[in-house]
Coordinates of C-alpha atoms in Angstrom, one line a residue:
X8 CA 90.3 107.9 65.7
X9 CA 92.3 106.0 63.5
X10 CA 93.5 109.2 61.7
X11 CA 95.0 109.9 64.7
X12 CA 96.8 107.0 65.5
X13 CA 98.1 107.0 61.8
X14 CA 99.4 110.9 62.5
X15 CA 100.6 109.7 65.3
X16 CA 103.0 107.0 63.7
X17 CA 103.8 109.1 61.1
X18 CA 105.3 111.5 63.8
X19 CA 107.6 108.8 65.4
X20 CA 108.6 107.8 62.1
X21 CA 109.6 111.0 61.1
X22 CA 111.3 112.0 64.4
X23 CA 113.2 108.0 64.9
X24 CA 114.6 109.0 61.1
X25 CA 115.4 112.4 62.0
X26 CA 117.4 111.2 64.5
X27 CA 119.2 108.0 63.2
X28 CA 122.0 108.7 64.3
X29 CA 121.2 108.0 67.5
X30 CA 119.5 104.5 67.4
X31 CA 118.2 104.2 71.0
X32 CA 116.3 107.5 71.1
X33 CA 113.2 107.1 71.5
X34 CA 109.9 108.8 69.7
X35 CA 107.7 111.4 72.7
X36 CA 105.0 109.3 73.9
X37 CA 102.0 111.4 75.4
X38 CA 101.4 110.8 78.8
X39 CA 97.5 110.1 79.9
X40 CA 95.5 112.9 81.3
X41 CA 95.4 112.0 85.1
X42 CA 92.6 113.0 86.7
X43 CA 91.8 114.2 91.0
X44 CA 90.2 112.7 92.9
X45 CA 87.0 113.6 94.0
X46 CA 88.1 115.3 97.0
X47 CA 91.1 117.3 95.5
X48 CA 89.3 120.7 94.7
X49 CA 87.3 120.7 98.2
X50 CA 90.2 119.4 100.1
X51 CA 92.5 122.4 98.9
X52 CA 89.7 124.6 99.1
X53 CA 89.7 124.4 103.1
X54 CA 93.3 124.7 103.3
X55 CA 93.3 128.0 101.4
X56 CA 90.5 129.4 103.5
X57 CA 92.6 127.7 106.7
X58 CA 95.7 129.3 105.7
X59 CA 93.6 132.9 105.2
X60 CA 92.1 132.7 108.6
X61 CA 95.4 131.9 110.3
X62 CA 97.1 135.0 108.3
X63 CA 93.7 137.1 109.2
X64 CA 93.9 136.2 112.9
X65 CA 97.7 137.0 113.7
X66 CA 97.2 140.3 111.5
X67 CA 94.4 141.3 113.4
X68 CA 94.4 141.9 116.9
X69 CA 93.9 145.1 119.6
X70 CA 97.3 146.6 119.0
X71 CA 96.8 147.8 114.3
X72 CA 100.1 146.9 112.8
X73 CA 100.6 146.9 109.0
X74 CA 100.9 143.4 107.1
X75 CA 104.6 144.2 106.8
X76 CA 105.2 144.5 110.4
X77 CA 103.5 141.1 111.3
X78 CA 105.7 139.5 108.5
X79 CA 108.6 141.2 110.1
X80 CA 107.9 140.2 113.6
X81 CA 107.0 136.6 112.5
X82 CA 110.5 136.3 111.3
X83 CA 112.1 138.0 114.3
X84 CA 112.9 141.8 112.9
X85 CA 111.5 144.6 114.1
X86 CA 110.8 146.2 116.8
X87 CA 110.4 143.9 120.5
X88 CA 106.7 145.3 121.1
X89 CA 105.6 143.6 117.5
X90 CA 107.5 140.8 117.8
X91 CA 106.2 140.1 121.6
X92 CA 102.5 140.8 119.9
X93 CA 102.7 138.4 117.2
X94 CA 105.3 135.5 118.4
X95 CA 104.1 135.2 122.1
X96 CA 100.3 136.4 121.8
X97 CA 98.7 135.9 118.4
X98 CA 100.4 133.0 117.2
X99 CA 100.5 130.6 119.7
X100 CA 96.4 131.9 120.3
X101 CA 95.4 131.1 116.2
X102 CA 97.6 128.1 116.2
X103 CA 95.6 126.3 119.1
X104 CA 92.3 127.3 117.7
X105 CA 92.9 125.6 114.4
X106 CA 94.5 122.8 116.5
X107 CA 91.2 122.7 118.6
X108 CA 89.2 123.1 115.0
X109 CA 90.8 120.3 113.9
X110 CA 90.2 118.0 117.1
X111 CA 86.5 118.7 117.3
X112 CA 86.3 118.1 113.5
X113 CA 87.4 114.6 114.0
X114 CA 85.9 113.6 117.0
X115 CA 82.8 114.6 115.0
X116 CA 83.8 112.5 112.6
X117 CA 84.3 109.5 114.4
X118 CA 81.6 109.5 115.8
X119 CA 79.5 109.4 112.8
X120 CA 81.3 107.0 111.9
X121 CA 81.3 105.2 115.1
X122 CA 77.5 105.1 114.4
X123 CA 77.4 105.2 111.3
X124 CA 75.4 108.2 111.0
X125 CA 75.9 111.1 109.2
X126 CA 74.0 113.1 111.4
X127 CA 75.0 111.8 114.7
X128 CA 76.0 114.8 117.5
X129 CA 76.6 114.1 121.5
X130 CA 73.0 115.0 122.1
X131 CA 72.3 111.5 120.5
X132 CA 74.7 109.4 123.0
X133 CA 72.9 111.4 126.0
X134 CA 76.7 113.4 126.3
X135 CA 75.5 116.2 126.9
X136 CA 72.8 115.4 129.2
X137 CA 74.6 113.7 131.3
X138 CA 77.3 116.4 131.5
X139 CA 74.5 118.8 132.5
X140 CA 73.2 116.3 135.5
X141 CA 76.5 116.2 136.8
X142 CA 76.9 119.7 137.1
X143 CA 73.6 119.9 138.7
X144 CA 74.0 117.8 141.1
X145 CA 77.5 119.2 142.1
X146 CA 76.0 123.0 142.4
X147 CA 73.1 121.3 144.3
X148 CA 75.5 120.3 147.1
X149 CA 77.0 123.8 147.4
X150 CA 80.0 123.7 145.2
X151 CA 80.4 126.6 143.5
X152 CA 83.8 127.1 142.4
X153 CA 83.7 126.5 138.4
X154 CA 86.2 123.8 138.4
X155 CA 84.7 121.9 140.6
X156 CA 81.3 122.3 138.7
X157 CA 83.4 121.5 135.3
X158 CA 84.9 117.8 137.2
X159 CA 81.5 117.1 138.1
X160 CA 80.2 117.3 134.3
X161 CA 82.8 115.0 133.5
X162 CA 82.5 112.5 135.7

């Protein structure tokens, strides 16, 4: 270790008399190896598999269009029937399921922390449960109409 140090010196010795005549040039210092955190490699992980899953949902669909035609219609170019396809139906429909994704995730989340749990899910609260009495009780008295049965499990 202290060989290294010594070669070290030696190198800004060498380099500060190398350039002399500049006198307020100063020797390369090494910069320390900064390391991730922890959740770094999993943290880009799910964005690369959440930017592949958006790409794979607005390139798939009913209507088969080549990956160049969805690139081209996400920008505007092509023909109308693409762009219709991809700006007004596919988009908007993978955007608002990674939205949702991403809502549920951290409701989840705080929950368990809520409760400090890491296994905590509505079932636990009696959510769920309740949500199913109210609907009951609402189809008991003759609603039917699935709105009405959906207000019911919420209140």
């Amino acid at each position: 270790m202290t060989v290294y140090r010594k070669d070290k010196q030696e190198l800004a010795r060498s380099i500060a008399d190398s350039e002399s005549q500049s006198p307020r040039s100063l020797p390369p210092v090494a910069l320390p190896a900064v390391a991730l955190p922890a959740v770094a490699l999993p943290a880009l992980a799910g964005v690369m598999v959440l930017i592949i899953a958006i790409g794979a949902g607005i390139w798939t669909g009913a209507v088969e269009m080549s990956f160049s035609q969805v690139l081209s219609a996400l920008v505007g170019h092509g023909d109308a029937t693409s762009v219709s396809i991809v700006r007004d139906l596919r988009a908007p429909r993978v955007l608002l399921s990674a939205l949702v994704g991403a809502a549920l995730g951290a409701s989840g989340g705080a929950l368990q922390g809520t409760l400090r749990n890491q296994l905590a899910e509505p079932y636990l609260l009696g959510v769920s449960g309740g949500a199913a009495v109210g609907a009951v009780v609402c189809m008991s008295f003759g609603y039917q109409n699935p709105l009405a049965v959906t207000m019911c499990a919420f209140v």
